C-alpha cells in the first residue's frame, strides 16, 4: 500500500465556507475588543480561568490559601487583581460549598460547635445595641458573619475522609513554601527582620508547617523523615529570623504537648523524637539571625516575665481586664476596646476580647468548645491503632490546634484569627466522627 493511499483526501468541500469565515472573524473581533477594553488584563484571563478551575478541583488547596491570603496581599500580582483577593477566594470557596450542598456532600455540624458559633454570632449582633464604637463594631460583625463564617463552615463541606485531612496538611506546607521565600526576599529596611511588616502571620504559618513536617516524619515512612525534618528546620530558621516570639513559643509548647502524649501512647517513637530534637539543637548555632531578631529572642529566653511586662501586650491585657471589670456579664459591646485603646483596637488575646466585648456567655461557650475538642482528640488518639496513619493525623491535628490555641493568646482579633476558627471546626468534625473511609492500619 502506497503512502499516497494512506494520505487523507481533501475535497473541495473541506475548504472553509462563509459561515466559518464569519465565525472566525467574529472571534477575532471579540478578542480584539476585549484586549482594547481590558488592556493587559485580557491576556491574564485564561491563566485566571485555569487557576479557578484548579481550585475548584482542589478545594483543600483553596481552603488552605483562604486562611492565610493576607500574607500575599502586599505582592504586586495580588494588588493588581481587579477584586480583593480574600473576596475572590471566598467566592470560589462559597461556590464549592454550594455545589457540594446541592450534591448532598455535607457533614453534620456537632451540637457543641454549632451552639458555640451561634452564641458568638448572636453576642456580636446583639452587643451592637450598646457598644460605644458602632461603626467599627458593625465592621467586625460583618466580617465575622461573612469572611470568618466561611472559614468556620467550609470544613463541613470539604473534609469527607481521613485522606482529605492529610491533603489539607500537605497543602498547608505547600503554601508555606512561597511565604518563606517571600519572607527571605522582604527583610525590613529598619531592623533587618524578615517578612517586612507581616511578621506574626508569616511566623505562625511557618511554625505550623514545621509542626506538620516533624510529626509526619515521626509517623510516616522512613525515607521521608530526613527531607521532612530538614524542611521543618528551614522553616523554623526563617521564623526565628522573622523575630516574632509568640509563634516560636507556641511552636515549642505545642510540639512538647503533642510529643508527650504521643510517647505515652507509642513509646517506641522515643528514638526518632530524640534524634530530631538533637538535630534541631545542633542546627541552632549555625543559624545567622538579624541582630534585632536575635536580641528579641534572647530577651524572651532570659526573662520571659519581664519581656512580657515591657511589651505592649501587657498594657492591652490590663486595659481589657479594666473593661471586663466594668462590664463583667454582658461585655462592653463589639469593638468597644478600640475606644479604650485606639492604636491597638483589640486586646491581642482572643479570650480577653470575647469577654471584654461580648460578655461572659461568649467566653464560656468558646472555652467549653476548646476543652471538648482537646479531650476528644486525646481520646481518639488513644483509641486508634498504634502506628496507623489515622493516629498520626490525629496527633498532627492536635499539634496544629494547640499551636493556634496558644497563638491567639498573644495576637490577632476575632476575625484575624480565622485560622483558629477553621481549625476548631476541623477538630470538631474529626472528634464527632465525621470523617469516613478510614485508611488501613499499618504494621
Coordinates of C-alpha atoms in Angstrom, one line a residue:
X1 CA 0.0 0.0 0.0
X2 CA 1.5 3.3 -1.1
X3 CA 1.9 6.4 1.1
X4 CA -0.4 8.2 -1.3
X5 CA -3.2 5.8 -0.5
X6 CA -2.7 6.5 3.2
X7 CA -2.8 10.3 2.9
X8 CA -6.1 12.0 3.8
X9 CA -8.1 13.1 0.8
X10 CA -9.1 16.7 0.8
X11 CA -12.2 17.5 -1.1
X12 CA -13.2 21.0 -2.2
X13 CA -15.9 20.8 0.5
X14 CA -13.2 20.9 3.1
X15 CA -12.3 24.5 2.4
X16 CA -13.7 27.0 4.9
X17 CA -17.2 28.2 4.0
X18 CA -18.7 31.7 4.5
X19 CA -20.2 30.7 7.9
X20 CA -16.8 29.5 9.2
X21 CA -15.1 32.6 8.0
X22 CA -17.7 34.9 9.6
X23 CA -17.4 32.9 12.9
X24 CA -13.6 33.2 12.9
X25 CA -13.8 36.9 12.1
X26 CA -16.2 37.3 15.0
X27 CA -13.9 35.6 17.4
X28 CA -11.0 37.7 16.4
X29 CA -13.1 40.9 16.7
X30 CA -14.4 39.9 20.2
X31 CA -10.8 39.1 21.3
X32 CA -9.5 42.4 19.9
X33 CA -12.3 44.3 21.7
X34 CA -11.6 42.5 25.0
X35 CA -7.9 43.4 24.6
X36 CA -8.7 47.1 23.9
X37 CA -11.2 47.3 26.8
X38 CA -9.4 45.3 29.4
X39 CA -5.9 46.0 28.2
X40 CA -3.2 43.6 29.5
X41 CA -5.8 42.0 31.8
X42 CA -7.3 40.3 28.8
X43 CA -4.1 38.3 28.5
X44 CA -4.3 37.1 32.1
X45 CA -7.9 35.9 31.7
X46 CA -7.0 32.4 30.5
X47 CA -4.5 32.0 33.3
X48 CA -7.1 33.2 35.9
X49 CA -9.6 30.7 34.5
X50 CA -7.1 27.9 34.8
X51 CA -6.3 28.9 38.4
X52 CA -10.0 29.0 39.2
X53 CA -10.6 25.5 37.7
X54 CA -7.6 24.2 39.7
X55 CA -9.0 25.5 42.9
X56 CA -12.4 24.1 42.1
X57 CA -10.8 20.7 41.6
X58 CA -8.6 21.1 44.7
X59 CA -10.8 22.8 47.2
X60 CA -8.5 21.9 50.1
X61 CA -5.7 23.9 48.5
X62 CA -8.3 26.8 48.1
X63 CA -9.2 26.5 51.8
X64 CA -5.5 26.5 52.9
X65 CA -4.8 29.6 50.9
X66 CA -8.0 31.3 52.0
X67 CA -7.0 31.1 55.6
X68 CA -3.7 32.9 55.0
X69 CA -4.3 35.0 51.9
X70 CA -3.4 38.2 53.9
X71 CA 0.2 37.2 53.8
X72 CA 0.2 37.8 50.0
X73 CA -1.7 41.0 49.8
X74 CA 1.3 43.2 49.5
X75 CA 2.6 41.5 46.5
X76 CA 2.3 43.3 43.1
X77 CA 0.5 40.5 41.4
X78 CA -2.2 40.3 44.1
X79 CA -2.5 44.1 44.3
X80 CA -3.1 44.1 40.5
X81 CA -6.2 41.9 40.9
X82 CA -9.5 43.8 40.0
X83 CA -11.1 42.2 43.0
X84 CA -9.9 41.9 46.6
X85 CA -8.0 38.6 46.9
X86 CA -9.9 37.5 50.0
X87 CA -13.3 38.2 48.4
X88 CA -12.2 36.4 45.2
X89 CA -11.1 33.2 47.1
X90 CA -14.2 33.5 49.3
X91 CA -16.4 33.5 46.2
X92 CA -14.7 30.4 44.9
X93 CA -14.9 28.6 48.3
X94 CA -18.6 29.5 48.6
X95 CA -19.2 28.1 45.1
X96 CA -17.5 24.8 46.0
X97 CA -19.6 24.6 49.2
X98 CA -22.8 25.4 47.3
X99 CA -22.1 22.7 44.7
X100 CA -21.4 20.1 47.4
X101 CA -24.6 21.2 49.3
X102 CA -26.7 20.6 46.2
X103 CA -24.9 17.2 45.8
X104 CA -25.6 16.3 49.4
X105 CA -21.9 16.2 50.3
X106 CA -22.1 18.0 53.6
X107 CA -21.3 16.7 57.1
X108 CA -23.4 17.2 60.2
X109 CA -22.3 20.0 62.5
X110 CA -21.6 18.8 66.0
X111 CA -24.0 20.3 68.6
X112 CA -21.3 21.7 70.8
X113 CA -19.6 23.5 67.9
X114 CA -22.9 24.7 66.4
X115 CA -24.0 26.2 69.8
X116 CA -20.7 27.9 70.3
X117 CA -20.8 29.7 66.9
X118 CA -24.4 30.6 67.4
X119 CA -23.8 32.2 70.8
X120 CA -20.8 34.1 69.5
X121 CA -22.6 35.3 66.4
X122 CA -25.7 36.4 68.4
X123 CA -23.5 38.1 71.0
X124 CA -21.8 40.1 68.3
X125 CA -25.0 41.2 66.7
X126 CA -26.8 42.0 70.0
X127 CA -23.9 43.9 71.5
X128 CA -24.2 46.4 68.7
X129 CA -27.1 47.8 70.7
X130 CA -24.9 49.1 73.5
X131 CA -21.4 49.4 72.0
X132 CA -19.6 52.8 72.1
X133 CA -17.9 52.0 68.8
X134 CA -20.8 51.3 66.5
X135 CA -19.0 51.9 63.1
X136 CA -16.0 49.7 64.0
X137 CA -18.2 47.2 65.7
X138 CA -20.5 46.9 62.7
X139 CA -17.4 46.2 60.6
X140 CA -16.3 43.4 62.9
X141 CA -19.8 41.8 62.9
X142 CA -20.0 42.0 59.1
X143 CA -16.5 40.4 58.7
X144 CA -17.3 37.7 61.2
X145 CA -20.6 36.7 59.6
X146 CA -19.1 36.6 56.1
X147 CA -15.3 36.1 55.8
X148 CA -14.8 34.3 59.1
X149 CA -18.0 32.4 58.9
X150 CA -16.9 30.9 55.6
X151 CA -13.8 29.6 57.2
X152 CA -15.9 28.2 60.0
X153 CA -18.4 26.4 57.8
X154 CA -16.3 25.3 54.9
X155 CA -14.7 22.2 56.6
X156 CA -18.1 20.6 56.9
X157 CA -18.3 20.6 53.1
X158 CA -14.7 19.9 52.2
X159 CA -13.5 17.2 54.6
X160 CA -15.0 13.8 53.9
X161 CA -12.3 11.3 54.6
X162 CA -9.0 10.9 56.5
X163 CA -7.2 11.4 53.2
X164 CA -8.7 14.9 52.9
X165 CA -7.2 15.8 56.3
X166 CA -3.8 14.5 55.1
X167 CA -4.1 16.5 51.8
X168 CA -5.0 19.7 53.8
X169 CA -1.8 19.4 55.8
X170 CA 0.2 18.8 52.6
X171 CA -1.3 22.0 51.0
X172 CA -0.6 23.9 54.2
X173 CA 3.1 23.0 53.8
X174 CA 2.9 23.9 50.1
X175 CA 1.5 27.3 50.8
X176 CA 4.2 27.9 53.4
X177 CA 7.0 27.5 50.9
X178 CA 6.3 30.7 48.9
X179 CA 5.6 32.5 52.2
X180 CA 9.1 31.5 53.4
X181 CA 10.6 32.7 50.1
X182 CA 8.8 36.0 50.3
X183 CA 10.0 36.4 53.9
X184 CA 13.6 35.9 52.8
X185 CA 13.1 38.4 49.9
X186 CA 11.5 41.1 52.0
X187 CA 13.6 42.0 55.0
X188 CA 12.7 45.1 57.0
X189 CA 14.8 48.1 56.0
X190 CA 15.0 49.4 59.6
X191 CA 15.5 46.2 61.6
X192 CA 16.7 43.6 59.1
X193 CA 13.9 41.2 60.3
X194 CA 12.4 39.1 57.6
X195 CA 8.8 39.3 56.3
X196 CA 8.6 43.1 56.4
X197 CA 5.5 44.2 58.4
X198 CA 3.7 40.9 58.4
X199 CA 6.0 39.2 60.8
X200 CA 3.5 37.4 63.1
X201 CA 1.4 35.9 60.3
X202 CA 4.5 34.7 58.4
X203 CA 6.0 33.2 61.5
X204 CA 2.7 31.5 62.5
X205 CA 2.3 29.7 59.1
X206 CA 6.0 28.6 59.0
X207 CA 5.7 27.2 62.5
X208 CA 2.5 25.3 61.7
X209 CA 4.2 23.9 58.5
X210 CA 7.2 22.8 60.6
X211 CA 4.9 21.0 63.1
X212 CA 3.2 19.2 60.3
X213 CA 6.5 18.1 58.8
X214 CA 8.1 17.0 62.1
X215 CA 5.1 14.9 63.1
X216 CA 4.7 13.5 59.6
X217 CA 8.4 12.5 59.8
X218 CA 7.7 10.6 63.1
X219 CA 4.6 8.8 61.8
X220 CA 5.5 8.5 58.1
X221 CA 7.8 6.4 56.0
X222 CA 11.4 6.2 57.0
X223 CA 12.7 7.6 53.6
X224 CA 10.7 10.8 54.1
X225 CA 11.9 11.5 57.6
X226 CA 15.2 13.3 56.8
X227 CA 13.8 15.6 54.0
X228 CA 10.7 16.5 56.1
X229 CA 12.9 17.2 59.2
X230 CA 15.3 19.3 57.0
X231 CA 12.5 21.4 55.5
X232 CA 11.0 21.9 59.0
X233 CA 14.3 23.1 60.3
X234 CA 14.5 25.6 57.4
X235 CA 11.0 26.9 58.3
X236 CA 12.0 27.3 61.9
X237 CA 15.2 29.1 61.0
X238 CA 13.3 31.6 58.8
X239 CA 10.7 32.0 61.6
X240 CA 13.5 32.7 64.0
X241 CA 14.9 35.3 61.6
X242 CA 11.5 36.9 61.4
X243 CA 11.8 37.6 65.1
X244 CA 8.2 37.1 66.4
X245 CA 8.5 35.5 69.7
X246 CA 4.9 34.4 70.2
X247 CA 4.7 31.9 67.3
X248 CA 8.1 30.3 68.3
X249 CA 7.0 29.8 71.9
X250 CA 3.6 28.4 70.7
X251 CA 5.5 26.0 68.4
X252 CA 7.7 24.8 71.3
X253 CA 4.8 24.2 73.6
X254 CA 2.6 22.6 71.0
X255 CA 5.3 20.2 70.0
X256 CA 6.1 19.4 73.6
X257 CA 2.5 18.6 74.5
X258 CA 1.9 16.5 71.4
X259 CA 5.1 14.5 71.7
X260 CA 4.5 13.9 75.4
X261 CA 1.0 12.5 74.6
X262 CA 2.3 10.5 71.6
X263 CA 5.2 9.0 73.5
X264 CA 2.9 7.8 76.3
X265 CA 0.8 6.0 73.7
X266 CA 3.7 4.8 71.5
X267 CA 7.0 4.6 73.5
X268 CA 8.9 3.1 70.5
X269 CA 9.0 6.6 69.0
X270 CA 11.4 7.8 71.7
X271 CA 14.5 7.3 69.5
X272 CA 13.2 9.2 66.4
X273 CA 12.0 12.0 68.7
X274 CA 15.4 12.3 70.4
X275 CA 17.1 12.2 67.0
X276 CA 15.1 15.0 65.6
X277 CA 15.5 17.1 68.8
X278 CA 19.3 16.6 68.7
X279 CA 19.4 17.7 65.0
X280 CA 17.3 20.8 65.8
X281 CA 19.6 21.7 68.7
X282 CA 22.7 21.1 66.6
X283 CA 21.5 23.4 63.8
X284 CA 20.7 26.4 66.1
X285 CA 24.3 27.7 66.5
X286 CA 24.7 27.8 62.7
X287 CA 21.6 29.9 62.0
X288 CA 22.6 33.5 61.4
X289 CA 19.8 35.8 62.7
X290 CA 19.3 39.5 62.1
X291 CA 20.6 41.5 65.2
X292 CA 17.1 42.7 66.2
X293 CA 15.6 39.2 65.9
X294 CA 18.5 37.7 68.0
X295 CA 18.0 40.4 70.7
X296 CA 14.3 39.8 70.9
X297 CA 14.6 36.1 71.2
X298 CA 17.4 36.3 73.7
X299 CA 15.4 38.7 75.9
X300 CA 12.5 36.4 75.9
X301 CA 14.7 33.4 76.8
X302 CA 16.4 35.1 79.6
X303 CA 13.4 36.6 81.4
X304 CA 10.0 35.9 79.7
X305 CA 8.0 37.6 82.5
X306 CA 10.0 40.9 82.3
X307 CA 9.8 40.7 78.5
X308 CA 6.0 40.4 78.6
X309 CA 5.7 43.2 81.1
X310 CA 7.7 45.5 78.8
X311 CA 5.6 44.5 75.8
X312 CA 2.5 46.3 74.5
X313 CA 0.5 43.1 75.1
X314 CA 0.8 43.6 78.8
X315 CA -0.8 47.0 78.6
X316 CA -3.6 45.8 76.3
X317 CA -4.3 42.9 78.7
X318 CA -4.6 45.3 81.6
X319 CA -7.0 47.5 79.7
X320 CA -9.1 44.5 78.7
X321 CA -9.4 43.5 82.4
X322 CA -10.4 47.1 83.3
X323 CA -13.1 46.8 80.6
X324 CA -14.2 43.4 82.0
X325 CA -14.3 44.9 85.5
X326 CA -16.8 47.5 84.3
X327 CA -18.9 45.1 82.2
X328 CA -18.3 41.6 83.6
X329 CA -21.5 39.9 82.3
X330 CA -22.7 41.4 79.0
X331 CA -19.4 42.9 77.9
X332 CA -18.9 46.5 76.7
X333 CA -20.0 45.8 73.2
X334 CA -18.3 44.7 70.0
X335 CA -15.4 47.0 69.0
X336 CA -15.5 48.9 72.3
X337 CA -11.9 48.1 73.1
X338 CA -10.9 50.5 70.2
X339 CA -12.3 53.4 72.3
X340 CA -10.1 52.4 75.2
X341 CA -7.0 51.9 73.0
X342 CA -7.5 53.4 69.5
X343 CA -4.0 52.3 68.5
X344 CA -4.2 48.6 69.3
X345 CA -8.0 48.4 68.7
X346 CA -8.2 44.9 70.3
X347 CA -6.5 43.2 73.3
X348 CA -4.4 40.8 71.1
X349 CA -5.9 38.0 73.1
X350 CA -9.0 36.2 71.7
X351 CA -10.4 35.2 75.1
X352 CA -10.0 38.6 76.7
X353 CA -11.6 40.1 73.6
X354 CA -14.6 37.8 73.8
X355 CA -15.1 38.6 77.5
X356 CA -14.4 42.3 77.4
X357 CA -16.6 43.0 74.3
X358 CA -19.2 40.2 74.0
X359 CA -19.6 39.1 77.6
X360 CA -19.3 36.0 79.8
X361 CA -21.6 33.8 77.7
X362 CA -19.4 34.1 74.6
X363 CA -16.3 33.4 76.5
X364 CA -17.7 30.3 78.3
X365 CA -19.0 28.6 75.2
X366 CA -15.7 29.0 73.3
X367 CA -13.8 27.7 76.3
X368 CA -16.2 24.8 76.5
X369 CA -15.8 24.0 72.8
X370 CA -12.0 24.1 73.1
X371 CA -12.0 21.7 76.1
X372 CA -14.4 19.4 74.4
X373 CA -12.2 19.4 71.2
X374 CA -9.0 18.7 73.1
X375 CA -10.5 15.9 75.2
X376 CA -12.0 14.4 72.1
X377 CA -8.6 14.5 70.3
X378 CA -6.8 12.8 73.3
X379 CA -9.4 10.1 73.4
X380 CA -9.4 9.5 69.7
X381 CA -5.6 9.3 69.6
X382 CA -5.6 6.8 72.4
X383 CA -8.3 4.6 70.8
X384 CA -6.9 4.5 67.2
X385 CA -4.5 1.6 66.4
X386 CA -0.8 2.5 67.2
X387 CA 1.3 3.4 64.2
X388 CA -1.8 3.8 61.9
X389 CA -1.9 6.7 59.6
X390 CA -5.1 7.9 61.2
X391 CA -3.4 8.1 64.6
X392 CA -0.5 10.1 63.1
X393 CA -3.0 12.5 61.5
X394 CA -4.8 13.0 64.8
X395 CA -1.5 13.9 66.6
X396 CA -0.7 16.3 63.8
X397 CA -4.1 17.9 64.1
X398 CA -3.6 18.1 67.9
X399 CA -0.3 19.9 67.4
X400 CA -1.7 22.4 64.9
X401 CA -4.8 23.1 67.0
X402 CA -2.8 23.5 70.2
X403 CA -0.5 25.9 68.3
X404 CA -3.4 28.0 67.1
X405 CA -4.9 28.0 70.6
X406 CA -1.7 29.3 72.1
X407 CA -1.1 31.8 69.2
X408 CA -4.5 33.5 69.7
X409 CA -3.5 34.4 73.3
X410 CA -0.9 37.0 72.1
X411 CA -2.0 38.1 68.6
X412 CA -4.9 38.9 66.3
X413 CA -8.6 39.6 66.9
X414 CA -11.8 37.6 66.4
X415 CA -11.5 38.0 62.6
X416 CA -7.8 38.0 62.1
X417 CA -7.7 34.5 63.7
X418 CA -10.0 32.8 61.2
X419 CA -7.4 30.0 61.0
X420 CA -8.2 29.3 64.7
X421 CA -11.9 29.1 64.0
X422 CA -11.3 27.0 60.9
X423 CA -9.2 24.5 62.8
X424 CA -11.7 24.4 65.7
X425 CA -14.3 23.4 63.0
X426 CA -12.0 20.7 61.6
X427 CA -11.2 19.3 65.1
X428 CA -14.9 19.3 65.9
X429 CA -15.7 17.4 62.8
X430 CA -13.0 14.8 63.5
X431 CA -13.9 14.4 67.1
X432 CA -17.6 13.9 66.2
X433 CA -16.6 11.0 63.8
X434 CA -17.4 13.0 60.7
X435 CA -14.6 11.5 58.6
X436 CA -15.3 8.3 56.7
X437 CA -13.3 5.9 54.6
X438 CA -10.6 5.3 57.2
X439 CA -7.3 4.2 55.8
X440 CA -5.9 0.8 56.5
X441 CA -3.9 0.3 59.6
X442 CA -0.1 0.0 59.1
X443 CA 2.0 -2.5 60.9

